[in-house]
Short mmCIF file of C-alpha atoms and ligand atoms in Angstrom, two decimals:
data_model
loop_
_atom_site.label_atom_id
_atom_site.label_comp_id
_atom_site.label_asym_id
_atom_site.label_seq_id
_atom_site.Cartn_x
_atom_site.Cartn_y
_atom_site.Cartn_z
CA MET A 1 -12.99 10.75 19.05
CA PRO A 2 -13.50 10.17 22.81
CA ALA A 3 -10.32 10.44 24.83
CA ALA A 4 -10.16 6.85 26.13
CA ARG A 5 -10.58 5.42 22.68
CA ALA A 6 -8.17 7.89 21.18
CA SER A 7 -5.55 6.83 23.69
CA ILE A 8 -5.89 3.14 22.89
CA VAL A 9 -5.65 3.83 19.20
CA ALA A 10 -2.81 6.27 19.77
CA ALA A 11 -0.96 3.64 21.78
CA LEU A 12 -1.36 1.22 18.91
CA LEU A 13 -0.29 3.73 16.34
CA ALA A 14 2.60 4.93 18.45
CA GLY A 15 4.81 2.30 16.93
CA ALA A 16 7.50 -0.04 18.14
CA ALA A 17 6.74 0.24 21.81
CA VAL A 18 3.07 -0.53 21.23
CA ALA A 19 1.82 -2.40 24.21
CA LEU A 20 -1.42 -2.69 26.00
CA ALA A 21 -1.84 0.23 28.33
CA VAL A 22 -2.67 -2.28 31.03
CA GLU A 23 -1.36 -5.78 31.48
CA PRO A 24 -3.94 -8.17 32.88
CA ALA A 25 -3.38 -8.53 36.64
CA PRO A 26 -3.45 -12.06 38.06
CA ARG A 27 -6.42 -12.89 40.28
CA ALA A 28 -4.12 -13.51 43.19
CA TYR A 29 -0.45 -14.30 43.59
CA GLY A 30 0.44 -17.34 41.50
CA GLU A 31 -3.13 -17.98 40.48
CA ARG A 32 -3.91 -17.58 36.81
CA PRO A 33 -6.76 -18.64 34.62
CA SER A 34 -6.04 -21.79 32.65
CA VAL A 35 -5.38 -21.82 28.92
CA ASP A 36 -8.70 -23.65 28.48
CA GLU A 37 -10.62 -20.95 30.34
CA LEU A 38 -8.97 -18.25 28.24
CA ALA A 39 -9.50 -20.10 24.96
CA GLU A 40 -13.16 -20.88 25.68
CA LEU A 41 -13.94 -17.28 26.60
CA GLY A 42 -11.97 -16.18 23.54
CA ARG A 43 -14.15 -18.40 21.38
CA ALA A 44 -17.39 -17.14 22.94
CA MET A 45 -16.35 -13.53 22.36
CA PHE A 46 -15.07 -14.22 18.84
CA ASN A 47 -18.55 -15.40 17.83
CA ASP A 48 -20.48 -12.71 19.72
CA PRO A 49 -21.93 -9.83 17.66
CA ARG A 50 -23.11 -8.14 20.88
CA LEU A 51 -19.56 -6.91 21.42
CA SER A 52 -20.01 -4.51 18.50
CA ALA A 53 -21.76 -1.15 18.73
CA SER A 54 -24.24 -2.18 16.03
CA GLY A 55 -24.89 -5.52 17.74
CA THR A 56 -24.51 -7.21 14.38
CA LEU A 57 -20.78 -7.66 13.77
CA ALA A 58 -18.67 -10.37 15.42
CA CYS A 59 -15.05 -11.20 14.70
CA ALA A 60 -16.49 -14.34 13.07
CA SER A 61 -18.57 -12.22 10.66
CA CYS A 62 -15.36 -11.27 8.88
CA HIS A 63 -13.23 -14.24 9.95
CA ASP A 64 -15.59 -17.17 9.27
CA PRO A 65 -14.47 -20.35 11.09
CA ALA A 66 -15.84 -22.41 8.17
CA ARG A 67 -13.62 -20.50 5.71
CA ALA A 68 -10.28 -20.90 7.47
CA PHE A 69 -11.22 -17.80 9.52
CA GLY A 70 -11.32 -15.64 6.41
CA PRO A 71 -14.24 -13.91 4.66
CA ASN A 72 -17.15 -15.90 3.19
CA ALA A 73 -19.43 -15.18 0.25
CA HIS A 74 -21.69 -13.06 2.47
CA THR A 75 -18.98 -10.93 4.00
CA ARG A 76 -18.98 -7.62 2.23
CA SER A 77 -15.29 -8.12 1.85
CA PRO A 78 -13.26 -6.06 1.96
CA PHE A 79 -15.78 -3.27 2.29
CA MET A 80 -17.72 -3.20 5.45
CA ASP A 81 -21.14 -1.65 4.91
CA ASP A 82 -23.20 0.30 2.42
CA ASP A 83 -22.02 3.69 3.58
CA PRO A 84 -19.16 4.61 1.24
CA ALA A 85 -17.58 6.72 3.98
CA HIS A 86 -17.15 3.54 6.02
CA ASP A 87 -15.44 1.48 3.38
CA GLY A 88 -12.65 -0.68 4.66
CA THR A 89 -9.64 -0.35 2.47
CA ARG A 90 -8.02 -3.69 3.21
CA ALA A 91 -8.83 -7.27 2.36
CA ILE A 92 -9.79 -9.49 5.28
CA PRO A 93 -7.05 -12.05 5.89
CA SER A 94 -7.49 -15.65 7.00
CA LEU A 95 -6.43 -16.00 10.64
CA ARG A 96 -5.10 -19.50 10.12
CA TYR A 97 -1.35 -19.75 10.71
CA ALA A 98 -1.23 -16.15 11.97
CA GLN A 99 -0.10 -17.53 15.35
CA PHE A 100 3.37 -18.06 13.87
CA THR A 101 3.75 -14.37 13.06
CA ILE A 102 6.91 -13.01 14.62
CA ARG A 103 7.17 -9.56 16.16
CA PHE A 104 8.03 -6.80 13.74
CA THR A 105 11.73 -6.27 13.14
CA GLU A 106 13.31 -3.83 10.73
CA HIS A 107 16.22 -6.11 9.93
CA THR A 108 15.95 -9.88 9.77
CA THR A 109 18.92 -12.13 9.51
CA ASP A 110 17.82 -15.72 9.30
CA ASP A 111 20.98 -17.76 8.92
CA GLU A 112 19.14 -20.71 7.53
CA GLU A 113 17.26 -18.77 4.88
CA THR A 114 19.32 -15.70 4.14
CA HIS A 115 22.76 -16.75 5.41
CA GLY A 116 23.27 -13.64 7.48
CA VAL A 117 22.18 -11.20 4.76
CA ASP A 118 19.74 -8.51 5.94
CA GLY A 119 16.31 -9.67 4.77
CA GLY A 120 14.72 -6.29 5.54
CA PRO A 121 11.58 -5.53 7.53
CA THR A 122 9.65 -8.60 8.64
CA GLY A 123 6.76 -9.62 10.86
CA GLY A 124 3.98 -8.03 12.88
CA PHE A 125 0.21 -8.44 12.49
CA THR A 126 -2.00 -6.86 9.79
CA TRP A 127 -0.96 -6.08 6.22
CA ASP A 128 1.39 -3.34 7.41
CA GLY A 129 2.70 -5.10 10.52
CA ARG A 130 1.50 -2.39 12.91
CA ALA A 131 0.64 -4.71 15.81
CA ASP A 132 3.26 -6.94 17.40
CA THR A 133 0.94 -9.41 19.07
CA ALA A 134 -2.53 -10.81 18.46
CA ARG A 135 -3.43 -9.19 21.79
CA GLU A 136 -2.72 -5.70 20.48
CA GLN A 137 -4.27 -6.59 17.16
CA ALA A 138 -7.66 -7.54 18.67
CA LEU A 139 -8.07 -3.98 19.96
CA LEU A 140 -8.01 -2.56 16.44
CA PRO A 141 -11.36 -3.95 15.20
CA LEU A 142 -13.00 -3.63 18.63
CA PHE A 143 -12.40 0.12 18.71
CA ASP A 144 -12.41 0.94 14.98
CA GLU A 145 -15.54 2.91 14.17
CA ARG A 146 -15.72 1.23 10.76
CA GLU A 147 -15.59 -2.17 12.40
CA MET A 148 -16.92 -3.10 15.81
CA GLY A 149 -17.19 0.54 16.80
CA ASN A 150 -16.78 0.55 20.60
CA ARG A 151 -16.33 4.13 21.80
CA ASP A 152 -14.14 3.30 24.78
CA ALA A 153 -13.15 0.55 27.21
CA ALA A 154 -16.14 1.32 29.45
CA SER A 155 -18.71 0.80 26.71
CA LEU A 156 -17.05 -2.45 25.65
CA ALA A 157 -16.99 -3.67 29.27
CA ARG A 158 -20.72 -2.86 29.56
CA ARG A 159 -21.43 -4.94 26.46
CA LEU A 160 -19.43 -7.80 27.90
CA ALA A 161 -21.26 -7.58 31.23
CA ALA A 162 -24.53 -8.24 29.37
CA ALA A 163 -23.22 -11.35 27.58
CA PRO A 164 -24.36 -14.85 28.61
CA TYR A 165 -20.76 -15.77 29.45
CA ALA A 166 -20.22 -12.72 31.70
CA ALA A 167 -20.40 -14.85 34.85
CA ARG A 168 -17.70 -17.15 33.51
CA PHE A 169 -15.58 -14.13 32.61
CA ARG A 170 -15.97 -12.74 36.16
CA ARG A 171 -15.04 -16.07 37.75
CA ALA A 172 -12.00 -16.47 35.53
CA PHE A 173 -10.51 -13.00 35.84
CA SER A 174 -11.68 -11.29 39.04
CA ALA A 175 -9.28 -10.93 41.96
CA PRO A 176 -10.69 -12.14 45.30
CA GLY A 177 -13.40 -9.80 46.52
CA ARG A 178 -13.32 -7.79 43.27
CA ASP A 179 -15.34 -7.68 40.08
CA VAL A 180 -13.13 -7.45 37.02
CA LEU A 181 -16.05 -6.07 35.02
CA ALA A 182 -16.05 -2.99 37.25
CA ASP A 183 -12.57 -2.19 35.92
CA PRO A 184 -12.92 -1.56 32.15
CA LYS A 185 -9.17 -1.43 31.48
CA GLN A 186 -8.59 -4.79 33.15
CA THR A 187 -11.62 -6.18 31.34
CA VAL A 188 -10.25 -5.14 27.96
CA ALA A 189 -6.78 -6.43 28.82
CA TRP A 190 -8.20 -9.86 29.71
CA MET A 191 -10.38 -9.88 26.60
CA ALA A 192 -7.37 -9.18 24.41
CA LEU A 193 -5.43 -12.00 26.05
CA ALA A 194 -8.36 -14.39 25.66
CA PHE A 195 -8.56 -13.60 21.93
CA GLU A 196 -4.85 -14.24 21.58
CA VAL A 197 -4.97 -17.57 23.39
CA PHE A 198 -8.02 -18.67 21.39
CA GLU A 199 -6.20 -17.79 18.15
CA GLN A 200 -3.31 -20.01 19.20
CA GLY A 201 -5.50 -23.13 19.25
CA ARG A 202 -5.06 -26.13 16.96
CA GLU A 203 -8.07 -25.14 14.84
CA PHE A 204 -6.03 -22.13 13.70
CA ALA A 205 -3.16 -24.35 12.53
CA PRO A 206 -4.38 -27.78 11.44
CA PHE A 207 -1.64 -28.35 8.81
CA ASP A 208 -3.85 -30.90 7.06
CA SER A 209 -4.05 -29.70 3.47
CA ARG A 210 -3.50 -32.24 0.70
CA TYR A 211 -0.03 -30.74 0.29
CA ASP A 212 0.75 -31.47 3.98
CA ARG A 213 -0.47 -35.02 3.53
CA TRP A 214 1.70 -35.32 0.41
CA LEU A 215 4.73 -34.03 2.33
CA ALA A 216 4.03 -36.72 4.92
CA GLY A 217 3.79 -39.38 2.20
CA ARG A 218 0.06 -39.89 2.80
CA ALA A 219 -1.39 -38.42 -0.43
CA THR A 220 -0.49 -38.06 -4.09
CA LEU A 221 -0.45 -34.92 -6.21
CA ALA A 222 -1.71 -34.87 -9.81
CA PRO A 223 0.77 -34.16 -12.63
CA ALA A 224 -0.44 -30.55 -13.07
CA GLU A 225 -0.06 -29.94 -9.32
CA LEU A 226 3.47 -31.33 -9.35
CA ARG A 227 4.38 -29.18 -12.36
CA GLY A 228 2.95 -26.20 -10.46
CA LEU A 229 5.09 -27.02 -7.42
CA ALA A 230 8.21 -27.23 -9.60
CA LEU A 231 7.43 -23.83 -11.17
CA PHE A 232 6.74 -22.42 -7.71
CA ARG A 233 10.26 -23.37 -6.63
CA ASP A 234 12.14 -22.72 -9.89
CA PRO A 235 14.24 -19.55 -9.35
CA ALA A 236 14.09 -18.75 -13.08
CA LYS A 237 10.31 -19.24 -13.43
CA GLY A 238 7.93 -18.71 -10.50
CA ASN A 239 10.55 -18.02 -7.85
CA CYS A 240 7.58 -17.91 -5.46
CA ASP A 241 9.45 -19.97 -2.89
CA THR A 242 11.79 -17.09 -2.00
CA CYS A 243 8.94 -15.20 -0.30
CA HIS A 244 6.33 -17.95 0.14
CA PRO A 245 8.51 -20.89 1.36
CA SER A 246 7.06 -24.31 0.52
CA GLN A 247 9.57 -26.59 2.21
CA ARG A 248 9.88 -27.80 5.76
CA ALA A 249 12.07 -25.73 8.04
CA SER A 250 15.16 -27.52 9.33
CA SER A 251 13.34 -27.67 12.68
CA GLY A 252 10.90 -29.97 10.86
CA ARG A 253 8.04 -27.50 11.05
CA ALA A 254 5.67 -27.62 8.11
CA PRO A 255 6.08 -24.68 5.69
CA LEU A 256 4.06 -21.51 6.30
CA PHE A 257 4.14 -20.22 2.70
CA THR A 258 5.24 -16.81 3.95
CA ASP A 259 8.52 -15.39 5.19
CA ALA A 260 6.56 -12.41 6.60
CA GLY A 261 8.77 -10.00 4.65
CA PHE A 262 7.51 -6.64 3.36
CA ILE A 263 7.56 -6.15 -0.41
CA ALA A 264 6.03 -3.64 -2.83
CA VAL A 265 4.40 -5.73 -5.55
CA ALA A 266 2.34 -2.73 -6.79
CA ALA A 267 -1.09 -4.33 -6.72
CA PRO A 268 -3.45 -2.35 -8.97
CA ARG A 269 -5.67 0.38 -7.59
CA ARG A 270 -9.15 -0.85 -6.75
CA ALA A 271 -11.32 -0.18 -9.80
CA ASP A 272 -14.20 1.32 -7.78
CA LEU A 273 -12.05 4.09 -6.31
CA PRO A 274 -11.36 7.41 -8.01
CA PRO A 275 -7.85 7.66 -9.53
CA ALA A 276 -5.16 8.53 -6.98
CA ALA A 277 -4.03 12.17 -6.96
CA ALA A 278 -1.51 12.77 -9.73
CA SER A 279 0.98 14.18 -7.21
CA ALA A 280 4.49 12.88 -7.61
CA THR A 281 5.10 12.67 -3.90
CA ILE A 282 3.84 10.76 -0.92
CA PRO A 283 0.59 12.35 0.24
CA VAL A 284 1.07 14.31 3.43
CA LEU A 285 -2.35 14.10 4.99
CA ALA A 286 -4.00 10.89 6.06
CA SER A 287 -7.50 11.71 4.88
CA ARG A 288 -10.37 9.45 5.85
CA ALA A 289 -12.44 10.35 2.80
CA ARG A 290 -13.10 7.45 0.55
CA GLY A 291 -10.31 6.88 -1.92
CA ALA A 292 -8.76 10.27 -1.22
CA GLU A 293 -5.32 8.79 -0.93
CA VAL A 294 -3.36 5.63 -1.55
CA ASP A 295 -2.67 2.98 1.06
CA LEU A 296 1.07 3.28 1.67
CA GLY A 297 1.43 0.23 3.92
CA LEU A 298 4.58 -0.14 6.02
CA CYS A 299 5.69 3.52 5.91
CA ARG A 300 2.36 4.55 7.49
CA SER A 301 2.25 1.81 10.12
CA GLY A 302 3.43 4.21 12.82
CA ARG A 303 6.79 2.49 13.26
CA PRO A 304 9.45 5.04 14.16
CA GLY A 305 12.09 5.55 11.50
CA LEU A 306 9.98 4.20 8.65
CA SER A 307 7.56 7.10 8.38
CA ASP A 308 7.09 8.41 4.88
CA ASP A 309 10.45 7.02 3.69
CA PRO A 310 9.58 6.12 0.08
CA SER A 311 11.67 2.94 0.23
CA PHE A 312 9.29 1.61 2.90
CA CYS A 313 6.13 2.83 1.18
CA GLY A 314 3.87 0.53 -0.81
CA ARG A 315 5.27 -2.44 1.07
CA PHE A 316 2.91 -4.99 2.60
CA ARG A 317 3.60 -8.13 4.56
CA THR A 318 3.77 -11.27 2.46
CA PRO A 319 0.63 -13.30 3.26
CA THR A 320 0.57 -17.06 3.69
CA LEU A 321 -0.72 -18.88 0.61
CA ARG A 322 -2.31 -21.59 2.73
CA ASN A 323 -6.07 -21.56 2.03
CA VAL A 324 -5.58 -18.95 -0.71
CA ALA A 325 -8.03 -20.83 -2.98
CA LEU A 326 -10.81 -19.85 -0.54
CA ARG A 327 -10.33 -16.18 -1.30
CA THR A 328 -12.34 -14.07 -3.72
CA SER A 329 -10.25 -10.90 -3.47
CA PHE A 330 -6.47 -10.78 -3.46
CA PHE A 331 -3.64 -8.56 -2.26
CA HIS A 332 -3.88 -6.01 0.55
CA ASN A 333 -6.52 -3.94 -1.21
CA GLY A 334 -8.53 -6.84 -2.62
CA SER A 335 -8.22 -5.36 -6.10
CA VAL A 336 -7.67 -8.66 -7.93
CA LYS A 337 -10.70 -10.89 -8.05
CA SER A 338 -9.55 -14.41 -8.91
CA LEU A 339 -6.69 -16.66 -7.92
CA ARG A 340 -5.76 -17.16 -11.56
CA ASP A 341 -5.53 -13.39 -12.07
CA ALA A 342 -3.43 -13.04 -8.91
CA VAL A 343 -0.90 -15.50 -10.36
CA ALA A 344 -1.14 -13.99 -13.86
CA PHE A 345 -0.35 -10.59 -12.32
CA TYR A 346 3.14 -11.85 -11.41
CA ALA A 347 3.67 -13.10 -14.96
CA THR A 348 2.51 -10.05 -16.91
CA ARG A 349 2.64 -7.02 -14.60
CA ASP A 350 5.68 -5.67 -16.45
CA THR A 351 5.16 -7.24 -19.89
CA ASP A 352 1.50 -6.20 -20.28
CA PRO A 353 0.82 -3.42 -17.75
CA ALA A 354 -2.29 -2.28 -19.67
CA ARG A 355 -3.98 -5.46 -18.46
CA TRP A 356 -3.61 -4.39 -14.84
CA TYR A 357 -3.47 -0.63 -14.55
CA SER A 358 -5.74 2.29 -15.35
CA ARG A 359 -5.01 4.98 -17.94
CA ASN A 360 -4.02 8.61 -17.76
CA ALA A 361 -6.14 11.28 -19.43
CA ASP A 362 -3.88 11.09 -22.52
CA GLY A 363 -4.54 7.37 -22.88
CA SER A 364 -1.13 6.19 -21.67
CA VAL A 365 -1.04 3.40 -19.08
CA ARG A 366 -0.63 4.59 -15.54
CA VAL A 367 1.82 1.92 -14.45
CA TYR A 368 1.69 1.03 -10.70
CA ASP A 369 -1.40 3.22 -10.42
CA ASP A 370 -1.90 2.74 -6.66
CA LEU A 371 1.49 4.21 -5.73
CA PRO A 372 2.85 7.78 -5.73
CA ALA A 373 5.64 8.35 -8.26
CA ASP A 374 8.42 8.65 -5.68
CA VAL A 375 7.69 5.11 -4.47
CA VAL A 376 7.83 3.54 -7.94
CA PRO A 377 11.65 2.99 -7.92
CA PHE A 378 11.20 0.70 -4.90
CA VAL A 379 8.75 -1.68 -6.52
CA ASN A 380 10.07 -5.26 -6.62
CA ARG A 381 11.25 -6.18 -10.14
CA GLU A 382 12.89 -9.55 -9.55
CA VAL A 383 11.78 -12.88 -11.02
CA PRO A 384 8.90 -13.62 -11.63
CA PHE A 385 8.17 -9.94 -12.42
CA GLN A 386 11.38 -9.55 -14.42
CA PRO A 387 10.69 -10.68 -18.01
CA ARG A 388 12.83 -13.36 -19.67
CA PRO A 389 15.84 -12.08 -21.64
CA ASP A 390 13.71 -12.35 -24.81
CA GLY A 391 11.12 -10.03 -23.24
CA LYS A 392 8.50 -12.75 -22.73
CA PRO A 393 6.86 -13.41 -19.37
CA ARG A 394 8.56 -15.94 -17.07
CA LEU A 395 5.31 -17.91 -16.92
CA ASP A 396 3.06 -18.81 -19.86
CA GLU A 397 -0.67 -19.57 -19.71
CA HIS A 398 -0.10 -23.29 -19.01
CA ASP A 399 2.37 -22.47 -16.26
CA ILE A 400 -0.21 -20.19 -14.65
CA ASP A 401 -2.82 -22.98 -14.74
CA ASP A 402 -0.34 -25.39 -13.16
CA LEU A 403 0.56 -22.91 -10.41
CA VAL A 404 -3.13 -22.42 -9.63
CA ALA A 405 -3.59 -26.20 -9.51
CA PHE A 406 -0.74 -26.39 -7.02
CA LEU A 407 -2.07 -23.53 -4.86
CA ARG A 408 -5.38 -25.36 -4.63
CA THR A 409 -3.63 -28.21 -2.78
CA LEU A 410 -2.99 -25.80 0.13
CA THR A 411 -6.58 -25.77 1.37
CA ASP A 412 -7.12 -27.29 4.81
CA ALA A 413 -9.28 -30.43 4.80
CA ASP A 414 -12.23 -28.86 6.64
CA ALA A 415 -12.57 -26.09 4.05
CA GLU A 416 -12.11 -28.10 0.87
CA ALA A 417 -15.83 -28.26 0.10
CA ALA A 418 -15.98 -24.45 0.20
CA VAL A 419 -13.45 -24.15 -2.65
CA GLY A 420 -15.92 -25.89 -4.96
CA GLU A 421 -18.55 -23.25 -4.18
CA ILE A 422 -16.11 -20.44 -4.93
CA THR A 423 -14.98 -21.95 -8.22
CA GLY A 424 -18.61 -22.50 -9.21
CA HIS A 425 -19.35 -18.88 -8.32
CA ALA A 426 -16.37 -17.55 -10.28
CA ALA A 427 -17.33 -19.61 -13.33
CA ARG A 428 -20.78 -18.06 -13.53
C1 LIG B 1 -15.31 -5.81 9.62
C2 LIG B 1 -14.49 -6.97 9.39
C3 LIG B 1 -13.61 -7.42 10.53
C4 LIG B 1 -13.96 -7.69 11.84
C5 LIG B 1 -15.33 -7.56 12.49
C6 LIG B 1 -12.77 -8.18 12.49
N1 LIG B 1 -11.73 -8.19 11.61
FE1 LIG B 1 -9.88 -8.92 11.97
N2 LIG B 1 -9.26 -8.18 10.20
C7 LIG B 1 -10.05 -7.53 9.27
C8 LIG B 1 -9.22 -6.88 8.28
C9 LIG B 1 -9.70 -6.05 7.07
C10 LIG B 1 -7.89 -7.15 8.65
C11 LIG B 1 -6.61 -6.60 7.99
C12 LIG B 1 -6.38 -5.26 8.67
C13 LIG B 1 -5.18 -4.47 8.21
O1 LIG B 1 -4.30 -5.00 7.54
O2 LIG B 1 -5.13 -3.27 8.54
C14 LIG B 1 -7.95 -7.98 9.86
C15 LIG B 1 -6.83 -8.50 10.52
C16 LIG B 1 -6.90 -9.30 11.64
C17 LIG B 1 -5.76 -9.98 12.24
C18 LIG B 1 -4.33 -9.96 11.73
C19 LIG B 1 -4.06 -11.16 10.88
C20 LIG B 1 -2.68 -11.15 10.30
O3 LIG B 1 -2.31 -12.17 9.69
O4 LIG B 1 -1.98 -10.15 10.42
C21 LIG B 1 -6.22 -10.62 13.36
C22 LIG B 1 -5.42 -11.49 14.32
C23 LIG B 1 -7.64 -10.33 13.47
N3 LIG B 1 -8.02 -9.55 12.39
C24 LIG B 1 -8.45 -10.74 14.52
C25 LIG B 1 -9.72 -10.22 14.73
C26 LIG B 1 -10.45 -10.34 15.98
C27 LIG B 1 -9.97 -11.04 17.22
C28 LIG B 1 -11.65 -9.70 15.78
C29 LIG B 1 -12.75 -9.45 16.80
C30 LIG B 1 -12.34 -8.76 18.00
C31 LIG B 1 -11.64 -9.21 14.39
N4 LIG B 1 -10.46 -9.52 13.81
C32 LIG B 1 -12.72 -8.55 13.82
C33 LIG B 1 -11.43 -7.50 9.27
C34 LIG B 1 -12.19 -7.71 10.42
C1 LIG B 2 9.50 -10.91 -3.56
C2 LIG B 2 8.54 -11.62 -2.73
C3 LIG B 2 7.42 -12.37 -3.43
C4 LIG B 2 7.51 -13.27 -4.47
C5 LIG B 2 8.75 -13.70 -5.24
C6 LIG B 2 6.17 -13.77 -4.69
N1 LIG B 2 5.29 -13.18 -3.83
FE1 LIG B 2 3.29 -13.52 -3.74
N2 LIG B 2 3.09 -12.00 -2.41
C7 LIG B 2 4.13 -11.24 -1.90
C8 LIG B 2 3.60 -10.10 -1.18
C9 LIG B 2 4.38 -9.03 -0.46
C10 LIG B 2 2.19 -10.18 -1.32
C11 LIG B 2 1.18 -9.15 -0.79
C12 LIG B 2 1.30 -7.89 -1.63
C13 LIG B 2 0.19 -6.89 -1.43
O1 LIG B 2 -0.89 -7.26 -0.95
O2 LIG B 2 0.39 -5.72 -1.77
C14 LIG B 2 1.90 -11.40 -2.07
C15 LIG B 2 0.63 -11.86 -2.37
C16 LIG B 2 0.36 -13.00 -3.10
C17 LIG B 2 -0.96 -13.50 -3.37
C18 LIG B 2 -2.27 -12.92 -2.84
C19 LIG B 2 -2.62 -13.61 -1.54
C20 LIG B 2 -3.75 -12.98 -0.78
O3 LIG B 2 -4.09 -13.52 0.28
O4 LIG B 2 -4.29 -11.95 -1.18
C21 LIG B 2 -0.81 -14.62 -4.15
C22 LIG B 2 -1.92 -15.52 -4.69
C23 LIG B 2 0.61 -14.81 -4.37
N3 LIG B 2 1.28 -13.82 -3.70
C24 LIG B 2 1.17 -15.84 -5.09
C25 LIG B 2 2.49 -15.84 -5.51
C26 LIG B 2 3.00 -16.72 -6.52
C27 LIG B 2 2.21 -17.81 -7.23
C28 LIG B 2 4.31 -16.39 -6.71
C29 LIG B 2 5.27 -16.94 -7.74
C30 LIG B 2 4.79 -16.89 -9.12
C31 LIG B 2 4.61 -15.31 -5.79
N4 LIG B 2 3.48 -15.02 -5.08
C32 LIG B 2 5.85 -14.71 -5.66
C33 LIG B 2 5.47 -11.50 -2.05
C34 LIG B 2 6.00 -12.31 -3.05
#
């Protein structure tokens, strides 16, 4: 790996103090580009495949603006190209509502929600919370060889200099008498900021799903959807609300359907990967070979103090459920392929594990098959995973249908038509 690129990645992986190596310098004292300039350049870059080494992959290829900035039917989600060695291991998230992501903290105490009780690790961008800001996050795909594949800041700056908006970029970010594009580090720092500002725009947080309109008294919900909402909030049934809050904050802000907490739900291993090594302990080496190890999430995010502690392994950040009906692969590894199955997983993970997990050579079910054995004690077993006292699942088949009906009310208005296509596709 070339040194410049290695240092950017190393800075990102270095953990809590992750920060851009270079902060963007103002053009001149007191003179800064406007939010509009930043957002417009952010948009142009977001849609520009020329910023990738292959010339074919833009941010928008994976984060489709017409699909709530998540993958579409043509995205080889979550696996990037035909070369198995290049497989991405994580599902592509929607970028809508990501602007509300708080910085990572190991201990949250939200008086309103948890009444001073430590809510555990929370926040940060990506499934394992490794980046604190969208600015840092944007550098990951730009310099990841499996994604946009830029070798270093200089090669990315050269690609930018050839873009049709390069003149605008120069005007916006160059100090008097200087050319920002001649300084690759400054160029990358401004790019990262422009991505962040673009991702803070209204189109990334429209809050106009049918559920939002219902909350505002401007729409009705069907009986099945209302039953689903009640199950979602019932602490003895769905209990979904504890991690995916559905009610307005006391500030009046519409609900985000995530508390950004890190939980091990033990999503199944992806069926197309070889079985994980039978080792009882956390794998030592981070191998890049396809499927050679398990994705341990938070304890491999590079955050100091969390490294390889089994109680932090297997934990991933709770995603928002807004626009979840647009997805075709679920959980951090994309192993579950329909929304109904994702909900059914909560109901029957522990009552019918054979439905979800692979088998050992002797035919026994390999429960929690995408986690090493020493992490298993830290898997979440509260309601809805915890069976009823009579051993039955907390949610029956009708309940699951109702929950799915409710989750389908969380699609933003501009993407509603796309849900129909997905349902049609799944039904075939
Ligand atoms: C090849 C597909 C792909 C491309 C191209 C891509 N991303 Fe992503 N994006 C992903 C995946 C996969 C994740 C989850 C990564 C993880 O958890 O490690 C992600 C995560 C993110 C997140 C974090 C969201 C959250 O809620 O934590 C942001 C922000 C983001 N991408 C922005 C961008 C920007 C900006 C670009 C272009 C510079 C980009 N992405 C290019 C696939 C892609
Ligand atoms: C204890 C916290 C917690 C509870 C309770 C909970 N979830 Fe989740 N949910 C998570 C976490 C964490 C993930 C991501 C796990 C992963 O990817 O490994 C997740 C993921 C999901 C996903 C996949 C979303 C995506 O983008 O891939 C769906 C759907 C979902 N939850 C629905 C529900 C429903 C419905 C309920 C109630 C029946 C519920 N959750 C209860 C924490 C929780």
